[in-house]
Amino acid sequence: MAITYTWTINQTEYETTSGSKGIQVLHWRCTAVDGEHSISSYGTTSHIPDPSDSGFIAYDSVTEANCIAWVQGQIDKDATEANLEKGIDNLKNPPTMSGTPWAA
């Protein structure tokens, strides 16, 4: 079964002093699911909003897709997903286990 990756934004932090409400911090999560196995990675990215920039998006018009694109512009998306794939592999085939051989 193929791994499905879902990127979400859990929270934003925005400035309140200039009136532009530019987003300064994004709290993101990427969840990988393969059948009954799932694992996720969580992080934050910092941003410097510039209302004079032609690409600036007003807070009320920002979408989750915009935020995900901003996050993925700052982190290594492929490396994040590769690490989650390794985590799924480890769940399926644990590299270590614990126990007491005499109690088996």
Short mmCIF file of N, CA and C in Angstrom, two decimals:
data_model
loop_
_atom_site.label_atom_id
_atom_site.label_comp_id
_atom_site.label_asym_id
_atom_site.label_seq_id
_atom_site.Cartn_x
_atom_site.Cartn_y
_atom_site.Cartn_z
N MET A 1 0.85 -1.18 0.00
CA MET A 1 0.00 0.00 0.00
C MET A 1 0.89 1.24 0.00
N ALA A 2 0.48 2.24 -0.72
CA ALA A 2 1.25 3.48 -0.81
C ALA A 2 0.99 4.37 0.40
N ILE A 3 2.02 5.10 0.77
CA ILE A 3 1.89 6.03 1.90
C ILE A 3 1.19 7.29 1.41
N THR A 4 0.24 7.77 2.21
CA THR A 4 -0.46 9.02 1.94
C THR A 4 0.07 10.07 2.91
N TYR A 5 0.48 11.21 2.38
CA TYR A 5 0.98 12.31 3.19
C TYR A 5 -0.06 13.43 3.22
N THR A 6 -0.36 13.92 4.42
CA THR A 6 -1.30 15.02 4.57
C THR A 6 -0.62 16.15 5.33
N TRP A 7 -0.55 17.30 4.70
CA TRP A 7 0.03 18.49 5.32
C TRP A 7 -1.10 19.36 5.85
N THR A 8 -0.97 19.81 7.10
CA THR A 8 -1.96 20.69 7.69
C THR A 8 -1.28 21.82 8.45
N ILE A 9 -2.03 22.88 8.65
CA ILE A 9 -1.57 24.00 9.47
C ILE A 9 -2.43 23.98 10.73
N ASN A 10 -1.77 23.80 11.88
CA ASN A 10 -2.50 23.71 13.14
C ASN A 10 -2.81 25.08 13.74
N GLN A 11 -1.97 26.05 13.43
CA GLN A 11 -2.14 27.37 14.04
C GLN A 11 -1.30 28.38 13.29
N THR A 12 -1.72 29.63 13.33
CA THR A 12 -0.90 30.74 12.82
C THR A 12 -0.71 31.74 13.95
N GLU A 13 0.37 32.48 13.87
CA GLU A 13 0.61 33.61 14.77
C GLU A 13 0.80 34.83 13.87
N TYR A 14 0.08 35.91 14.15
CA TYR A 14 0.15 37.08 13.30
C TYR A 14 0.36 38.32 14.15
N GLU A 15 0.94 39.33 13.50
CA GLU A 15 1.20 40.58 14.21
C GLU A 15 -0.07 41.42 14.27
N THR A 16 -0.16 42.21 15.32
CA THR A 16 -1.38 42.99 15.54
C THR A 16 -1.14 44.50 15.61
N THR A 17 0.09 44.93 15.48
CA THR A 17 0.38 46.34 15.70
C THR A 17 0.21 47.21 14.46
N SER A 18 0.43 46.67 13.26
CA SER A 18 0.38 47.51 12.06
C SER A 18 -0.99 47.51 11.40
N GLY A 19 -1.83 46.59 11.79
CA GLY A 19 -3.14 46.50 11.16
C GLY A 19 -3.18 45.54 9.99
N SER A 20 -2.02 45.09 9.50
CA SER A 20 -2.00 44.19 8.35
C SER A 20 -2.24 42.74 8.75
N LYS A 21 -2.03 42.44 10.04
CA LYS A 21 -2.20 41.09 10.56
C LYS A 21 -1.38 40.07 9.76
N GLY A 22 -0.16 40.47 9.37
CA GLY A 22 0.71 39.56 8.62
C GLY A 22 1.11 38.35 9.45
N ILE A 23 1.06 37.19 8.85
CA ILE A 23 1.40 35.94 9.55
C ILE A 23 2.91 35.88 9.75
N GLN A 24 3.30 35.65 11.00
CA GLN A 24 4.71 35.59 11.36
C GLN A 24 5.19 34.17 11.67
N VAL A 25 4.31 33.32 12.16
CA VAL A 25 4.69 31.95 12.52
C VAL A 25 3.59 31.00 12.05
N LEU A 26 4.03 29.89 11.46
CA LEU A 26 3.10 28.84 11.06
C LEU A 26 3.46 27.56 11.80
N HIS A 27 2.47 26.94 12.41
CA HIS A 27 2.63 25.66 13.09
C HIS A 27 2.07 24.60 12.14
N TRP A 28 2.93 23.72 11.66
CA TRP A 28 2.51 22.76 10.64
C TRP A 28 2.69 21.32 11.13
N ARG A 29 1.99 20.42 10.45
CA ARG A 29 2.11 18.99 10.72
C ARG A 29 2.00 18.25 9.39
N CYS A 30 2.85 17.24 9.23
CA CYS A 30 2.74 16.34 8.09
C CYS A 30 2.50 14.95 8.67
N THR A 31 1.41 14.31 8.25
CA THR A 31 1.05 12.98 8.73
C THR A 31 1.17 12.01 7.57
N ALA A 32 1.83 10.89 7.84
CA ALA A 32 1.97 9.82 6.85
C ALA A 32 1.14 8.63 7.32
N VAL A 33 0.36 8.06 6.41
CA VAL A 33 -0.50 6.92 6.73
C VAL A 33 -0.28 5.84 5.68
N ASP A 34 -0.07 4.63 6.18
CA ASP A 34 0.03 3.46 5.31
C ASP A 34 -0.76 2.35 5.98
N GLY A 35 -1.99 2.17 5.54
CA GLY A 35 -2.86 1.17 6.16
C GLY A 35 -3.13 1.53 7.60
N GLU A 36 -2.79 0.62 8.52
CA GLU A 36 -3.02 0.84 9.94
C GLU A 36 -1.88 1.58 10.63
N HIS A 37 -0.84 1.91 9.88
CA HIS A 37 0.33 2.59 10.45
C HIS A 37 0.29 4.07 10.12
N SER A 38 0.56 4.89 11.14
CA SER A 38 0.63 6.34 10.90
C SER A 38 1.67 6.96 11.80
N ILE A 39 2.24 8.04 11.33
CA ILE A 39 3.27 8.78 12.06
C ILE A 39 3.20 10.22 11.56
N SER A 40 3.63 11.16 12.39
CA SER A 40 3.58 12.55 11.95
C SER A 40 4.81 13.31 12.41
N SER A 41 5.02 14.43 11.76
CA SER A 41 6.09 15.35 12.09
C SER A 41 5.45 16.72 12.29
N TYR A 42 5.92 17.45 13.30
CA TYR A 42 5.37 18.75 13.63
C TYR A 42 6.50 19.76 13.66
N GLY A 43 6.23 20.97 13.21
CA GLY A 43 7.24 22.01 13.26
C GLY A 43 6.63 23.38 13.13
N THR A 44 7.50 24.38 13.18
CA THR A 44 7.08 25.76 12.97
C THR A 44 8.03 26.42 11.98
N THR A 45 7.52 27.39 11.28
CA THR A 45 8.36 28.22 10.43
C THR A 45 8.08 29.68 10.76
N SER A 46 9.10 30.50 10.62
CA SER A 46 8.97 31.94 10.88
C SER A 46 8.91 32.69 9.56
N HIS A 47 8.12 33.75 9.53
CA HIS A 47 7.92 34.53 8.32
C HIS A 47 7.96 36.01 8.65
N ILE A 48 8.39 36.80 7.69
CA ILE A 48 8.44 38.25 7.86
C ILE A 48 7.47 38.85 6.84
N PRO A 49 6.24 39.13 7.27
CA PRO A 49 5.25 39.66 6.33
C PRO A 49 5.59 41.09 5.90
N ASP A 50 5.39 41.36 4.64
CA ASP A 50 5.64 42.70 4.11
C ASP A 50 4.41 43.15 3.33
N PRO A 51 3.56 43.96 3.95
CA PRO A 51 2.33 44.41 3.29
C PRO A 51 2.57 45.16 1.98
N SER A 52 3.79 45.70 1.78
CA SER A 52 4.07 46.43 0.54
C SER A 52 4.48 45.48 -0.60
N ASP A 53 4.73 44.21 -0.29
CA ASP A 53 5.10 43.21 -1.30
C ASP A 53 3.88 42.89 -2.16
N SER A 54 4.06 42.80 -3.46
CA SER A 54 2.94 42.53 -4.37
C SER A 54 2.33 41.15 -4.11
N GLY A 55 3.08 40.24 -3.50
CA GLY A 55 2.57 38.91 -3.20
C GLY A 55 1.92 38.79 -1.83
N PHE A 56 1.87 39.89 -1.09
CA PHE A 56 1.28 39.85 0.25
C PHE A 56 -0.20 39.49 0.16
N ILE A 57 -0.63 38.60 1.05
CA ILE A 57 -2.04 38.21 1.09
C ILE A 57 -2.61 38.66 2.43
N ALA A 58 -3.70 39.41 2.37
CA ALA A 58 -4.35 39.89 3.59
C ALA A 58 -4.78 38.69 4.44
N TYR A 59 -4.66 38.83 5.75
CA TYR A 59 -4.93 37.73 6.68
C TYR A 59 -6.27 37.06 6.40
N ASP A 60 -7.31 37.85 6.20
CA ASP A 60 -8.64 37.28 5.98
C ASP A 60 -8.76 36.51 4.67
N SER A 61 -7.77 36.67 3.77
CA SER A 61 -7.80 35.98 2.48
C SER A 61 -6.82 34.80 2.42
N VAL A 62 -6.01 34.62 3.46
CA VAL A 62 -5.04 33.53 3.48
C VAL A 62 -5.77 32.20 3.60
N THR A 63 -5.33 31.22 2.80
CA THR A 63 -5.90 29.87 2.87
C THR A 63 -4.87 28.92 3.48
N GLU A 64 -5.34 27.76 3.88
CA GLU A 64 -4.42 26.74 4.38
C GLU A 64 -3.42 26.35 3.28
N ALA A 65 -3.89 26.31 2.04
CA ALA A 65 -3.00 25.98 0.92
C ALA A 65 -1.88 27.01 0.80
N ASN A 66 -2.20 28.31 1.00
CA ASN A 66 -1.16 29.35 0.98
C ASN A 66 -0.12 29.05 2.05
N CYS A 67 -0.59 28.76 3.26
CA CYS A 67 0.32 28.52 4.39
C CYS A 67 1.18 27.28 4.15
N ILE A 68 0.58 26.22 3.63
CA ILE A 68 1.35 25.00 3.34
C ILE A 68 2.44 25.30 2.31
N ALA A 69 2.11 26.09 1.30
CA ALA A 69 3.12 26.47 0.30
C ALA A 69 4.25 27.28 0.94
N TRP A 70 3.92 28.18 1.86
CA TRP A 70 4.95 28.96 2.55
C TRP A 70 5.84 28.06 3.39
N VAL A 71 5.23 27.12 4.10
CA VAL A 71 6.02 26.17 4.91
C VAL A 71 6.95 25.38 4.02
N GLN A 72 6.38 24.80 2.96
CA GLN A 72 7.18 23.95 2.08
C GLN A 72 8.24 24.74 1.33
N GLY A 73 8.09 26.06 1.26
CA GLY A 73 9.11 26.91 0.67
C GLY A 73 10.30 27.10 1.61
N GLN A 74 10.11 26.79 2.89
CA GLN A 74 11.19 26.97 3.87
C GLN A 74 11.81 25.67 4.35
N ILE A 75 11.08 24.59 4.29
CA ILE A 75 11.64 23.32 4.77
C ILE A 75 11.87 22.39 3.58
N ASP A 76 12.51 21.28 3.83
CA ASP A 76 12.74 20.29 2.78
C ASP A 76 11.59 19.28 2.82
N LYS A 77 10.60 19.53 1.98
CA LYS A 77 9.40 18.67 1.93
C LYS A 77 9.77 17.22 1.67
N ASP A 78 10.64 16.99 0.68
CA ASP A 78 11.01 15.62 0.33
C ASP A 78 11.72 14.92 1.48
N ALA A 79 12.59 15.63 2.18
CA ALA A 79 13.30 15.02 3.33
C ALA A 79 12.32 14.73 4.46
N THR A 80 11.36 15.63 4.69
CA THR A 80 10.36 15.41 5.73
C THR A 80 9.56 14.15 5.43
N GLU A 81 9.10 14.03 4.19
CA GLU A 81 8.31 12.86 3.81
C GLU A 81 9.17 11.59 3.82
N ALA A 82 10.44 11.69 3.45
CA ALA A 82 11.33 10.52 3.49
C ALA A 82 11.54 10.05 4.92
N ASN A 83 11.68 10.98 5.86
CA ASN A 83 11.83 10.61 7.28
C ASN A 83 10.57 9.94 7.80
N LEU A 84 9.42 10.42 7.37
CA LEU A 84 8.16 9.79 7.79
C LEU A 84 8.03 8.40 7.17
N GLU A 85 8.48 8.25 5.94
CA GLU A 85 8.45 6.92 5.30
C GLU A 85 9.32 5.94 6.09
N LYS A 86 10.49 6.41 6.52
CA LYS A 86 11.36 5.56 7.34
C LYS A 86 10.66 5.21 8.65
N GLY A 87 9.95 6.16 9.24
CA GLY A 87 9.21 5.89 10.47
C GLY A 87 8.13 4.85 10.26
N ILE A 88 7.42 4.92 9.14
CA ILE A 88 6.41 3.91 8.82
C ILE A 88 7.07 2.54 8.66
N ASP A 89 8.21 2.51 7.96
CA ASP A 89 8.94 1.25 7.78
C ASP A 89 9.34 0.67 9.14
N ASN A 90 9.77 1.54 10.06
CA ASN A 90 10.15 1.07 11.39
C ASN A 90 8.97 0.56 12.19
N LEU A 91 7.79 1.14 11.96
CA LEU A 91 6.59 0.62 12.63
C LEU A 91 6.24 -0.76 12.10
N LYS A 92 6.41 -0.94 10.80
CA LYS A 92 6.09 -2.23 10.19
C LYS A 92 7.12 -3.30 10.54
N ASN A 93 8.38 -2.91 10.60
CA ASN A 93 9.49 -3.83 10.87
C ASN A 93 10.40 -3.20 11.92
N PRO A 94 10.03 -3.29 13.19
CA PRO A 94 10.80 -2.61 14.24
C PRO A 94 12.28 -3.00 14.21
N PRO A 95 13.17 -1.99 14.22
CA PRO A 95 14.60 -2.28 14.20
C PRO A 95 15.12 -2.81 15.54
N THR A 96 14.37 -2.57 16.60
CA THR A 96 14.71 -3.11 17.92
C THR A 96 13.43 -3.53 18.61
N MET A 97 13.57 -4.45 19.52
CA MET A 97 12.43 -4.90 20.31
C MET A 97 12.93 -5.10 21.75
N SER A 98 12.04 -5.31 22.67
CA SER A 98 12.44 -5.51 24.06
C SER A 98 11.76 -6.76 24.61
N GLY A 99 12.28 -7.23 25.68
CA GLY A 99 11.70 -8.40 26.32
C GLY A 99 12.75 -9.10 27.19
N THR A 100 12.33 -10.16 27.80
CA THR A 100 13.24 -11.00 28.58
C THR A 100 13.16 -12.40 28.02
N PRO A 101 14.28 -12.90 27.48
CA PRO A 101 14.24 -14.20 26.81
C PRO A 101 13.79 -15.35 27.71
N TRP A 102 14.04 -15.25 28.99
CA TRP A 102 13.67 -16.34 29.90
C TRP A 102 12.18 -16.37 30.22
N ALA A 103 11.47 -15.26 29.86
CA ALA A 103 10.04 -15.21 30.15
C ALA A 103 9.19 -15.49 28.90
N ALA A 104 9.83 -15.83 27.83
CA ALA A 104 9.11 -16.04 26.55
C ALA A 104 8.29 -17.31 26.55
#
